[in-house]
mmCIF file of C-alpha atoms and ligand atoms in Angstrom:
data_model
loop_
_atom_site.group_PDB
_atom_site.id
_atom_site.type_symbol
_atom_site.label_atom_id
_atom_site.label_comp_id
_atom_site.label_asym_id
_atom_site.label_seq_id
_atom_site.Cartn_x
_atom_site.Cartn_y
_atom_site.Cartn_z
ATOM 1 C CA MET A 1 -65.405 -46.766 -37.309
ATOM 2 C CA SER A 2 -64.688 -50.416 -36.767
ATOM 3 C CA ASP A 3 -67.132 -53.175 -37.541
ATOM 4 C CA HIS A 4 -68.854 -54.683 -34.562
ATOM 5 C CA LYS A 5 -70.553 -57.960 -33.917
ATOM 6 C CA ASP A 6 -74.264 -57.347 -33.512
ATOM 7 C CA THR A 7 -75.352 -58.553 -30.087
ATOM 8 C CA GLY A 8 -78.911 -57.593 -30.533
ATOM 9 C CA GLY A 9 -78.877 -54.314 -28.610
ATOM 10 C CA PRO A 10 -77.305 -50.890 -28.617
ATOM 11 C CA LEU A 11 -73.602 -50.982 -27.980
ATOM 12 C CA GLU A 12 -71.338 -48.683 -26.129
ATOM 13 C CA PRO A 13 -69.613 -46.287 -28.468
ATOM 14 C CA GLU A 14 -67.406 -48.615 -30.416
ATOM 15 C CA ASP A 15 -64.424 -46.339 -30.402
ATOM 16 C CA SER A 16 -64.464 -46.145 -26.656
ATOM 17 C CA ALA A 17 -64.964 -49.900 -26.253
ATOM 18 C CA ALA A 18 -62.188 -50.634 -28.679
ATOM 19 C CA GLU A 19 -59.916 -48.175 -26.943
ATOM 20 C CA ASN A 20 -60.458 -49.939 -23.636
ATOM 21 C CA GLY A 21 -59.789 -53.309 -25.241
ATOM 22 C CA ARG A 22 -63.172 -54.603 -24.011
ATOM 23 C CA THR A 23 -65.901 -56.418 -25.783
ATOM 24 C CA PRO A 24 -68.648 -53.925 -26.457
ATOM 25 C CA ARG A 25 -71.218 -54.303 -23.697
ATOM 26 C CA LYS A 26 -74.898 -54.478 -24.242
ATOM 27 C CA VAL A 27 -77.344 -52.295 -22.343
ATOM 28 C CA ILE A 28 -79.887 -54.533 -20.674
ATOM 29 C CA GLY A 29 -83.486 -54.064 -21.587
ATOM 30 C CA THR A 30 -83.073 -52.571 -25.022
ATOM 31 C CA PRO A 31 -84.526 -54.371 -28.018
ATOM 32 C CA PRO A 32 -82.213 -56.013 -30.523
ATOM 33 C CA GLN A 33 -81.290 -54.107 -33.625
ATOM 34 C CA THR A 34 -81.777 -57.022 -35.969
ATOM 35 C CA GLY A 35 -84.828 -59.242 -35.969
ATOM 36 C CA THR A 36 -86.549 -56.000 -35.141
ATOM 37 C CA LEU A 37 -89.308 -55.853 -32.589
ATOM 38 C CA LEU A 38 -90.940 -52.911 -34.211
ATOM 39 C CA ALA A 39 -89.879 -52.417 -37.712
ATOM 40 C CA ALA A 40 -92.582 -50.701 -39.579
ATOM 41 C CA GLU A 41 -92.616 -51.007 -43.307
ATOM 42 C CA GLU A 42 -94.830 -49.050 -45.441
ATOM 43 C CA GLU A 43 -95.894 -50.488 -48.710
ATOM 44 C CA PRO A 44 -97.029 -48.271 -51.477
ATOM 45 C CA ALA A 45 -100.289 -46.843 -50.245
ATOM 46 C CA PRO A 46 -103.367 -48.014 -52.085
ATOM 47 C CA GLN A 47 -105.746 -45.284 -52.951
ATOM 48 C CA GLY A 48 -108.101 -44.602 -50.058
ATOM 49 C CA ALA A 49 -111.483 -42.979 -49.830
ATOM 50 C CA GLY A 50 -109.837 -39.680 -48.951
ATOM 51 C CA ASP A 51 -107.964 -39.703 -52.247
ATOM 52 C CA GLU A 52 -111.094 -40.271 -54.212
ATOM 53 C CA LEU A 53 -113.124 -37.461 -52.663
ATOM 54 C CA ASP A 54 -113.271 -34.227 -54.535
ATOM 55 C CA GLU A 55 -112.918 -31.074 -52.501
ATOM 56 C CA ALA A 56 -116.674 -30.464 -52.330
ATOM 57 C CA SER A 57 -117.366 -33.963 -50.987
ATOM 58 C CA ALA A 58 -114.512 -33.657 -48.530
ATOM 59 C CA LYS A 59 -115.975 -30.383 -47.273
ATOM 60 C CA ARG A 60 -119.373 -32.041 -46.869
ATOM 61 C CA ALA A 61 -117.827 -34.918 -44.912
ATOM 62 C CA GLU A 62 -115.965 -32.399 -42.797
ATOM 63 C CA ARG A 63 -119.188 -30.580 -41.933
ATOM 64 C CA VAL A 64 -120.939 -33.839 -40.973
ATOM 65 C CA ILE A 65 -118.031 -34.893 -38.777
ATOM 66 C CA ALA A 66 -117.827 -31.475 -37.142
ATOM 67 C CA SER A 67 -121.587 -31.638 -36.406
ATOM 68 C CA LEU A 68 -121.093 -34.996 -34.693
ATOM 69 C CA PHE A 69 -118.291 -33.591 -32.577
ATOM 70 C CA LEU A 70 -120.484 -30.633 -31.619
ATOM 71 C CA LEU A 71 -123.254 -33.056 -30.662
ATOM 72 C CA ALA A 72 -120.782 -35.030 -28.531
ATOM 73 C CA SER A 73 -119.668 -31.844 -26.855
ATOM 74 C CA ALA A 74 -123.252 -30.701 -26.160
ATOM 75 C CA SER A 75 -124.118 -34.104 -24.694
ATOM 76 C CA SER A 76 -121.110 -34.037 -22.400
ATOM 77 C CA VAL A 77 -122.066 -30.552 -21.214
ATOM 78 C CA ALA A 78 -125.651 -31.780 -20.657
ATOM 79 C CA PHE A 79 -124.268 -34.705 -18.643
ATOM 80 C CA ILE A 80 -122.311 -32.374 -16.368
ATOM 81 C CA ALA A 81 -125.158 -29.870 -16.095
ATOM 82 C CA TYR A 82 -127.677 -32.569 -15.243
ATOM 83 C CA TYR A 83 -125.363 -34.138 -12.715
ATOM 84 C CA ILE A 84 -124.729 -30.859 -10.928
ATOM 85 C CA GLY A 85 -128.390 -29.815 -11.093
ATOM 86 C CA TRP A 86 -129.721 -33.204 -10.099
ATOM 87 C CA SER A 87 -127.384 -33.804 -7.198
ATOM 88 C CA GLY A 88 -128.212 -30.346 -5.878
ATOM 89 C CA ARG A 89 -131.964 -30.931 -6.124
ATOM 90 C CA ASN A 90 -133.937 -32.634 -3.376
ATOM 91 C CA GLY A 91 -130.799 -33.784 -1.649
ATOM 92 C CA GLY A 92 -129.559 -35.966 -4.510
ATOM 93 C CA MET A 93 -130.554 -39.576 -5.080
ATOM 94 C CA HIS A 94 -133.196 -40.912 -2.733
ATOM 95 C CA GLY A 95 -135.487 -43.684 -3.822
ATOM 96 C CA ILE A 96 -135.735 -45.860 -6.874
ATOM 97 C CA ASP A 97 -137.600 -43.273 -8.962
ATOM 98 C CA ARG A 98 -134.823 -40.738 -8.545
ATOM 99 C CA ALA A 99 -132.213 -43.363 -9.408
ATOM 100 C CA LEU A 100 -134.123 -44.374 -12.536
ATOM 101 C CA GLU A 101 -134.445 -40.770 -13.640
ATOM 102 C CA SER A 102 -130.787 -40.024 -13.084
ATOM 103 C CA ASN A 103 -129.693 -43.249 -14.808
ATOM 104 C CA LEU A 104 -131.789 -42.307 -17.811
ATOM 105 C CA TRP A 105 -130.426 -38.796 -18.159
ATOM 106 C CA LEU A 106 -126.832 -39.437 -17.175
ATOM 107 C CA GLY A 107 -126.622 -42.668 -19.171
ATOM 108 C CA GLY A 108 -128.451 -41.170 -22.166
ATOM 109 C CA THR A 109 -126.303 -38.048 -22.431
ATOM 110 C CA MET A 110 -123.071 -39.998 -21.944
ATOM 111 C CA ALA A 111 -124.115 -42.609 -24.523
ATOM 112 C CA VAL A 112 -124.963 -39.926 -27.113
ATOM 113 C CA SER A 113 -121.645 -38.234 -26.449
ATOM 114 C CA PHE A 114 -119.567 -41.397 -26.912
ATOM 115 C CA LEU A 115 -121.613 -42.517 -29.893
ATOM 116 C CA ALA A 116 -121.346 -39.194 -31.717
ATOM 117 C CA MET A 117 -117.611 -39.033 -31.027
ATOM 118 C CA ALA A 118 -117.075 -42.611 -32.249
ATOM 119 C CA ILE A 119 -119.097 -42.101 -35.419
ATOM 120 C CA GLY A 120 -117.304 -38.801 -36.102
ATOM 121 C CA ILE A 121 -113.851 -40.354 -35.738
ATOM 122 C CA THR A 122 -114.824 -43.356 -37.842
ATOM 123 C CA LEU A 123 -116.121 -41.103 -40.612
ATOM 124 C CA TRP A 124 -112.987 -38.968 -40.405
ATOM 125 C CA VAL A 125 -110.758 -42.012 -40.864
ATOM 126 C CA ARG A 126 -112.839 -43.653 -43.553
ATOM 127 C CA ARG A 127 -113.830 -40.620 -45.591
ATOM 128 C CA LEU A 128 -110.958 -38.191 -45.282
ATOM 129 C CA MET A 129 -107.805 -40.206 -44.626
ATOM 130 C CA THR A 130 -105.692 -42.175 -47.057
ATOM 131 C CA SER A 131 -105.665 -45.949 -46.720
ATOM 132 C CA LYS A 132 -102.249 -47.294 -45.860
ATOM 133 C CA GLN A 133 -101.022 -50.762 -45.299
ATOM 134 C CA ILE A 134 -98.610 -51.013 -42.389
ATOM 135 C CA VAL A 135 -96.680 -54.145 -41.561
ATOM 136 C CA GLN A 136 -95.353 -54.605 -38.070
ATOM 137 C CA GLN A 137 -92.771 -57.321 -37.672
ATOM 138 C CA ARG A 138 -92.104 -59.078 -34.437
ATOM 139 C CA GLY A 139 -88.830 -60.553 -33.329
ATOM 140 C CA ASP A 140 -87.967 -63.023 -30.624
ATOM 141 C CA LEU A 141 -89.310 -62.052 -27.205
ATOM 142 C CA ARG A 142 -86.661 -64.095 -25.426
ATOM 143 C CA SER A 143 -83.446 -62.177 -24.765
ATOM 144 C CA ASP A 144 -80.363 -63.568 -26.460
ATOM 145 C CA GLU A 145 -77.635 -65.370 -24.551
ATOM 146 C CA PRO A 146 -75.230 -62.437 -24.078
ATOM 147 C CA THR A 147 -78.075 -60.335 -22.637
ATOM 148 C CA ARG A 148 -79.091 -63.105 -20.250
ATOM 149 C CA GLN A 149 -75.486 -63.643 -19.249
ATOM 150 C CA ALA A 150 -74.983 -59.932 -18.614
ATOM 151 C CA PHE A 151 -78.135 -59.802 -16.551
ATOM 152 C CA THR A 152 -77.044 -62.744 -14.397
ATOM 153 C CA GLU A 153 -73.657 -61.164 -13.824
ATOM 154 C CA ASP A 154 -75.158 -57.824 -12.905
ATOM 155 C CA PHE A 155 -77.654 -59.459 -10.586
ATOM 156 C CA LEU A 156 -74.971 -61.451 -8.794
ATOM 157 C CA ASP A 157 -72.790 -58.352 -8.617
ATOM 158 C CA GLY A 158 -75.623 -56.445 -6.991
ATOM 159 C CA ALA A 159 -76.365 -59.234 -4.514
ATOM 160 C CA GLU A 160 -72.712 -59.464 -3.611
ATOM 161 C CA ASP A 161 -72.492 -55.716 -3.241
ATOM 162 C CA SER A 162 -75.551 -55.535 -0.971
ATOM 163 C CA ALA A 163 -74.029 -58.194 1.293
ATOM 164 C CA ILE A 164 -77.528 -59.544 1.852
ATOM 165 C CA THR A 165 -76.181 -62.952 2.763
ATOM 166 C CA LYS A 166 -73.659 -61.480 5.166
ATOM 167 C CA ARG A 167 -76.044 -59.125 6.947
ATOM 168 C CA PRO A 168 -78.834 -61.269 8.399
ATOM 169 C CA LEU A 169 -80.192 -58.396 10.502
ATOM 170 C CA LEU A 170 -80.917 -56.307 7.411
ATOM 171 C CA ARG A 171 -82.261 -59.317 5.535
ATOM 172 C CA ARG A 172 -84.705 -60.220 8.288
ATOM 173 C CA THR A 173 -85.905 -56.700 8.978
ATOM 174 C CA LEU A 174 -86.441 -56.206 5.233
ATOM 175 C CA LEU A 175 -88.610 -59.325 5.154
ATOM 176 C CA LEU A 176 -90.437 -58.061 8.218
ATOM 177 C CA ALA A 177 -91.112 -54.770 6.459
ATOM 178 C CA ALA A 178 -92.378 -56.496 3.310
ATOM 179 C CA ALA A 179 -94.687 -59.037 4.973
ATOM 180 C CA PRO A 180 -97.403 -56.585 6.140
ATOM 181 C CA LEU A 181 -97.447 -55.064 2.672
ATOM 182 C CA GLY A 182 -98.362 -58.476 1.290
ATOM 183 C CA LEU A 183 -101.150 -58.824 3.838
ATOM 184 C CA ALA A 184 -102.564 -55.327 3.272
ATOM 185 C CA PRO A 185 -104.818 -56.347 0.333
ATOM 186 C CA LEU A 186 -106.513 -58.905 2.581
ATOM 187 C CA VAL A 187 -107.696 -56.111 4.846
ATOM 188 C CA LEU A 188 -109.497 -54.585 1.876
ATOM 189 C CA LEU A 189 -111.791 -57.630 1.778
ATOM 190 C CA ARG A 190 -113.581 -55.975 4.656
ATOM 191 C CA ASP A 191 -114.840 -53.376 2.203
ATOM 192 C CA LEU A 192 -116.953 -56.060 0.546
ATOM 193 C CA GLY A 193 -119.376 -55.484 3.401
ATOM 194 C CA PRO A 194 -120.711 -57.657 6.185
ATOM 195 C CA LEU A 195 -121.246 -61.361 5.669
ATOM 196 C CA PRO A 196 -124.864 -62.288 5.049
ATOM 197 C CA GLU A 197 -124.736 -64.623 8.083
ATOM 198 C CA LYS A 198 -128.137 -66.297 8.426
ATOM 199 C CA LYS A 199 -130.090 -63.634 6.562
ATOM 200 C CA LEU A 200 -130.381 -65.688 3.389
ATOM 201 C CA ARG A 201 -131.341 -68.915 5.149
ATOM 202 C CA SER A 202 -134.965 -67.898 5.377
ATOM 203 C CA THR A 203 -137.297 -65.696 3.353
ATOM 204 C CA TYR A 204 -140.610 -63.965 3.961
ATOM 205 C CA TRP A 205 -142.401 -67.119 2.786
ATOM 206 C CA GLY A 206 -141.655 -68.697 6.203
ATOM 207 C CA PRO A 207 -143.316 -66.099 8.490
ATOM 208 C CA ALA A 208 -146.098 -65.514 5.926
ATOM 209 C CA VAL A 209 -146.977 -69.220 5.923
ATOM 210 C CA ALA A 210 -146.751 -69.359 9.731
ATOM 211 C CA LYS A 211 -149.104 -66.377 10.027
ATOM 212 C CA ALA A 212 -151.575 -67.895 7.577
ATOM 213 C CA LYS A 213 -151.546 -71.194 9.443
ATOM 214 C CA ALA A 214 -152.083 -69.373 12.729
ATOM 215 C CA GLY A 215 -155.202 -67.908 11.126
ATOM 216 C CA GLY A 216 -156.495 -71.382 10.257
ATOM 217 C CA LYS A 217 -155.382 -71.417 6.611
ATOM 218 C CA LYS A 218 -153.272 -74.040 4.841
ATOM 219 C CA GLY A 219 -150.695 -71.580 3.613
ATOM 220 C CA VAL A 220 -150.085 -68.158 2.113
ATOM 221 C CA ARG A 221 -151.345 -67.246 -1.339
ATOM 222 C CA LEU A 222 -149.004 -66.568 -4.218
ATOM 223 C CA VAL A 223 -149.671 -63.151 -5.736
ATOM 224 C CA VAL A 224 -148.515 -61.955 -9.115
ATOM 225 C CA ASP A 225 -145.609 -59.523 -8.936
ATOM 226 C CA GLY A 226 -146.822 -56.151 -10.157
ATOM 227 C CA THR A 227 -150.578 -56.659 -9.721
ATOM 228 C CA ASP A 228 -150.623 -58.397 -6.318
ATOM 229 C CA LYS A 229 -153.483 -60.573 -7.566
ATOM 230 C CA PRO A 230 -153.750 -64.088 -6.154
ATOM 231 C CA LEU A 231 -153.548 -66.789 -8.762
ATOM 232 C CA ARG A 232 -155.763 -69.844 -9.255
ATOM 233 C CA ALA A 233 -154.178 -72.983 -10.667
ATOM 234 C CA SER A 234 -156.797 -72.795 -13.425
ATOM 235 C CA ASP A 235 -155.572 -69.271 -14.333
ATOM 236 C CA PHE A 236 -152.168 -70.709 -15.046
ATOM 237 C CA ALA A 237 -153.197 -73.856 -16.832
ATOM 238 C CA SER A 238 -151.362 -73.662 -20.162
ATOM 239 C CA PRO A 239 -148.044 -75.496 -20.105
ATOM 240 C CA GLY A 240 -145.046 -73.365 -21.041
ATOM 241 C CA GLY A 241 -145.892 -70.267 -19.042
ATOM 242 C CA MET A 242 -143.684 -68.553 -16.503
ATOM 243 C CA ILE A 243 -144.687 -65.811 -14.089
ATOM 244 C CA THR A 244 -143.066 -64.060 -11.114
ATOM 245 C CA VAL A 245 -144.893 -64.336 -7.802
ATOM 246 C CA LEU A 246 -144.505 -63.148 -4.211
ATOM 247 C CA PRO A 247 -146.134 -64.047 -0.898
ATOM 248 C CA GLU A 248 -149.376 -62.162 -0.262
ATOM 249 C CA GLY A 249 -148.874 -59.199 2.077
ATOM 250 C CA ILE A 250 -145.122 -58.869 1.547
ATOM 251 C CA HIS A 251 -145.433 -55.172 0.763
ATOM 252 C CA HIS A 252 -146.440 -54.543 4.379
ATOM 253 C CA ALA A 253 -143.404 -56.327 5.789
ATOM 254 C CA ASP A 254 -140.576 -54.469 7.522
ATOM 255 C CA HIS A 255 -137.809 -53.780 5.026
ATOM 256 C CA ALA A 256 -140.206 -54.848 2.296
ATOM 257 C CA LEU A 257 -137.751 -54.249 -0.552
ATOM 258 C CA ASN A 258 -135.174 -56.577 1.013
ATOM 259 C CA GLU A 259 -137.829 -59.182 1.693
ATOM 260 C CA ILE A 260 -139.114 -58.994 -1.879
ATOM 261 C CA ALA A 261 -135.573 -59.368 -3.199
ATOM 262 C CA LYS A 262 -135.161 -62.614 -1.275
ATOM 263 C CA ALA A 263 -138.648 -64.083 -1.708
ATOM 264 C CA VAL A 264 -139.053 -63.493 -5.427
ATOM 265 C CA THR A 265 -140.201 -66.728 -7.040
ATOM 266 C CA ILE A 266 -140.870 -67.997 -10.527
ATOM 267 C CA LEU A 267 -143.890 -70.120 -11.213
ATOM 268 C CA ILE A 268 -143.613 -72.412 -14.191
ATOM 269 C CA ASN A 269 -146.137 -74.719 -15.746
ATOM 270 C CA VAL A 270 -144.175 -77.763 -16.840
ATOM 271 C CA PRO A 271 -146.021 -80.445 -18.856
ATOM 272 C CA ALA A 272 -147.154 -82.951 -16.227
ATOM 273 C CA ASP A 273 -145.885 -85.940 -18.237
ATOM 274 C CA LYS A 274 -142.361 -84.478 -18.386
ATOM 275 C CA PHE A 275 -142.176 -83.412 -14.762
ATOM 276 C CA LYS A 276 -139.975 -85.514 -12.448
ATOM 277 C CA PRO A 277 -140.691 -84.515 -8.855
ATOM 278 C CA ALA A 278 -137.721 -84.884 -6.535
ATOM 279 C CA LYS A 279 -137.846 -87.603 -3.910
ATOM 280 C CA GLY A 280 -139.845 -86.449 -0.917
ATOM 281 C CA ARG A 281 -141.252 -83.514 -2.904
ATOM 282 C CA GLU A 282 -143.938 -85.367 -4.817
ATOM 283 C CA ASN A 283 -146.628 -83.030 -3.415
ATOM 284 C CA TRP A 284 -144.749 -79.794 -3.983
ATOM 285 C CA HIS A 285 -146.324 -79.084 -7.379
ATOM 286 C CA VAL A 286 -149.843 -78.682 -8.706
ATOM 287 C CA GLY A 287 -150.259 -80.719 -11.887
ATOM 288 C CA GLY A 288 -146.835 -79.623 -13.147
ATOM 289 C CA ILE A 289 -147.071 -76.060 -11.816
ATOM 290 C CA VAL A 290 -143.871 -75.681 -9.861
ATOM 291 C CA ALA A 291 -142.234 -72.788 -7.969
ATOM 292 C CA TYR A 292 -138.505 -72.056 -7.831
ATOM 293 C CA SER A 293 -136.468 -69.208 -6.393
ATOM 294 C CA LYS A 294 -135.782 -66.609 -9.074
ATOM 295 C CA ILE A 295 -132.360 -65.762 -7.631
ATOM 296 C CA CYS A 296 -129.594 -67.511 -9.527
ATOM 297 C CA THR A 297 -127.422 -69.660 -7.283
ATOM 298 C CA HIS A 298 -124.302 -68.458 -9.055
ATOM 299 C CA VAL A 299 -123.999 -64.806 -8.056
ATOM 300 C CA GLY A 300 -127.611 -63.810 -7.667
ATOM 301 C CA CYS A 301 -128.879 -62.421 -10.969
ATOM 302 C CA PRO A 302 -132.557 -63.015 -11.723
ATOM 303 C CA ALA A 303 -132.895 -66.340 -13.525
ATOM 304 C CA ALA A 304 -135.691 -64.877 -15.576
ATOM 305 C CA LEU A 305 -135.647 -66.580 -18.976
ATOM 306 C CA TYR A 306 -137.653 -69.706 -19.653
ATOM 307 C CA GLU A 307 -137.365 -71.776 -22.802
ATOM 308 C CA GLN A 308 -140.722 -73.476 -23.336
ATOM 309 C CA THR A 309 -139.608 -76.241 -25.675
ATOM 310 C CA THR A 310 -136.622 -77.435 -23.650
ATOM 311 C CA HIS A 311 -138.075 -76.437 -20.230
ATOM 312 C CA HIS A 312 -134.801 -74.767 -19.362
ATOM 313 C CA ILE A 313 -134.548 -71.795 -17.011
ATOM 314 C CA LEU A 314 -131.702 -69.569 -18.119
ATOM 315 C CA CYS A 315 -129.822 -66.951 -16.141
ATOM 316 C CA PRO A 316 -128.729 -64.270 -18.611
ATOM 317 C CA CYS A 317 -125.738 -63.131 -16.563
ATOM 318 C CA HIS A 318 -123.400 -66.085 -17.123
ATOM 319 C CA GLN A 319 -125.670 -68.575 -18.868
ATOM 320 C CA SER A 320 -126.317 -70.947 -15.982
ATOM 321 C CA THR A 321 -129.123 -73.218 -17.130
ATOM 322 C CA PHE A 322 -131.510 -75.133 -14.869
ATOM 323 C CA ASP A 323 -133.888 -77.949 -15.783
ATOM 324 C CA ALA A 324 -137.416 -76.984 -14.700
ATOM 325 C CA THR A 325 -138.632 -80.573 -15.138
ATOM 326 C CA ASP A 326 -135.985 -81.968 -12.808
ATOM 327 C CA ALA A 327 -135.925 -79.966 -9.562
ATOM 328 C CA ALA A 328 -134.185 -77.050 -11.343
ATOM 329 C CA LYS A 329 -130.902 -78.921 -11.391
ATOM 330 C CA VAL A 330 -127.958 -77.173 -13.047
ATOM 331 C CA ILE A 331 -127.349 -78.549 -16.522
ATOM 332 C CA PHE A 332 -124.962 -75.888 -17.785
ATOM 333 C CA GLY A 333 -122.951 -72.919 -16.562
ATOM 334 C CA PRO A 334 -121.138 -71.821 -13.430
ATOM 335 C CA ALA A 335 -123.964 -72.197 -10.866
ATOM 336 C CA ALA A 336 -123.070 -74.917 -8.372
ATOM 337 C CA ARG A 337 -126.504 -75.936 -7.097
ATOM 338 C CA SER A 338 -130.167 -76.153 -8.087
ATOM 339 C CA LEU A 339 -132.608 -73.308 -7.705
ATOM 340 C CA PRO A 340 -134.377 -73.861 -4.370
ATOM 341 C CA GLN A 341 -137.936 -75.162 -4.757
ATOM 342 C CA LEU A 342 -140.934 -73.738 -2.883
ATOM 343 C CA PRO A 343 -143.598 -76.215 -1.672
ATOM 344 C CA ILE A 344 -146.953 -75.243 -3.184
ATOM 345 C CA THR A 345 -150.495 -76.592 -3.344
ATOM 346 C CA THR A 346 -153.984 -75.081 -3.677
ATOM 347 C CA ASP A 347 -156.417 -73.886 -1.022
ATOM 348 C CA ASP A 348 -160.116 -74.666 -0.852
ATOM 349 C CA GLU A 349 -160.897 -71.967 -3.402
ATOM 350 C CA GLY A 350 -158.358 -73.258 -5.877
ATOM 351 C CA TYR A 351 -155.787 -70.509 -5.282
ATOM 352 C CA LEU A 352 -152.123 -71.459 -5.358
ATOM 353 C CA ILE A 353 -150.574 -71.288 -1.904
ATOM 354 C CA ALA A 354 -147.156 -71.956 -0.396
ATOM 355 C CA THR A 355 -147.101 -74.380 2.511
ATOM 356 C CA GLY A 356 -143.617 -73.545 3.769
ATOM 357 C CA ASP A 357 -140.427 -71.579 3.204
ATOM 358 C CA TYR A 358 -137.636 -72.655 0.870
ATOM 359 C CA PRO A 359 -135.836 -75.554 2.538
ATOM 360 C CA GLU A 360 -132.418 -74.286 1.345
ATOM 361 C CA PRO A 361 -130.934 -70.789 1.403
ATOM 362 C CA VAL A 362 -131.800 -68.783 -1.688
ATOM 363 C CA GLY A 363 -129.251 -66.879 -3.683
ATOM 364 C CA PRO A 364 -125.569 -67.276 -4.375
ATOM 365 C CA SER A 365 -123.673 -70.107 -2.747
ATOM 366 C CA PHE A 366 -121.428 -68.175 -0.411
ATOM 367 C CA TRP A 367 -118.291 -69.899 0.758
ATOM 368 C CA GLU A 368 -119.306 -69.882 4.429
ATOM 369 C CA ARG A 369 -122.216 -72.179 3.676
ATOM 370 C CA GLY A 370 -119.719 -75.001 3.322
HETATM 371 S S1 FES B 401 -125.548 -65.056 -11.796
HETATM 372 FE FE1 FES B 401 -126.617 -66.524 -12.901
HETATM 373 S S2 FES B 401 -125.132 -67.472 -14.072
HETATM 374 FE FE2 FES B 401 -124.023 -66.037 -12.955
#
């Protein structure tokens, strides 16, 4: 066998290349033989946990690991059994209660299965296998010059052979065939569902206030989410508190769940000396008690965390942070605009009431809002 110059990749059989009087040609796409991409070296293995275990301990570890695998298997079977049984019962998932129940059982069984499997495998590796140190070396990712040259030549050969420059009819019809394929993903955008149009521009606060005013009242009462109890300003007097409120009577609205999702509001008691009412909104708070939409203006998670000492409202999804003392302006994170503020005051009996709807759309800032 003759010596060959290493070009960084597998060569044609040298005898055959030499016989033909050609330079051995490299096969494109194969890794170089020197400067190895994946050259694994094994150093002398240090003693691992598996080496130190006597047979009795190893047997014990084996039994524990096998029990975990059995648990994983039982949980997976329970997952499948529950899914089949549940979807066959009462027509499957209808209503929030059914969804909660199924989430609990399906999520719980799947979590136990994955957890038991993961712990079992970890114990297997740590307790029963030998520790080894493996070194993986990496070579240059860039192809060497001969490879690049060969690629260019092959590419030009192929282009020449296809006569793409000489056959404009084929070239154009090929482009015509490819263009709709490029546009096809755009059609899938339709699957995102209908645009919200004007549905997010108003909430149930608007009609509720209008109805209250038609009945001779100043506005609609704020009721505590969960108890539906109206709230006096004096009940919410300690600075630092935050509570979720809704317009009174919202549960009787058409599509009540949708209306609640849009109208949900946080009430915060900001220290009056720190509060900076926005221009034109000086009367929209009651001694520092201020109401903002709970729907984050980023992508709509509930902005439900309030930090009493900094007066920051935090959305846990992507950490958008709003300043409750300053019209809920964004001070950190991806949200692009403030949380909308609800105008509130008190009625003759001291209950907190809203005097109008949110002046801006609640929720995420969709692109069509401009
Ligand atoms: S949804 Fe609130 S930060 Fe993303």
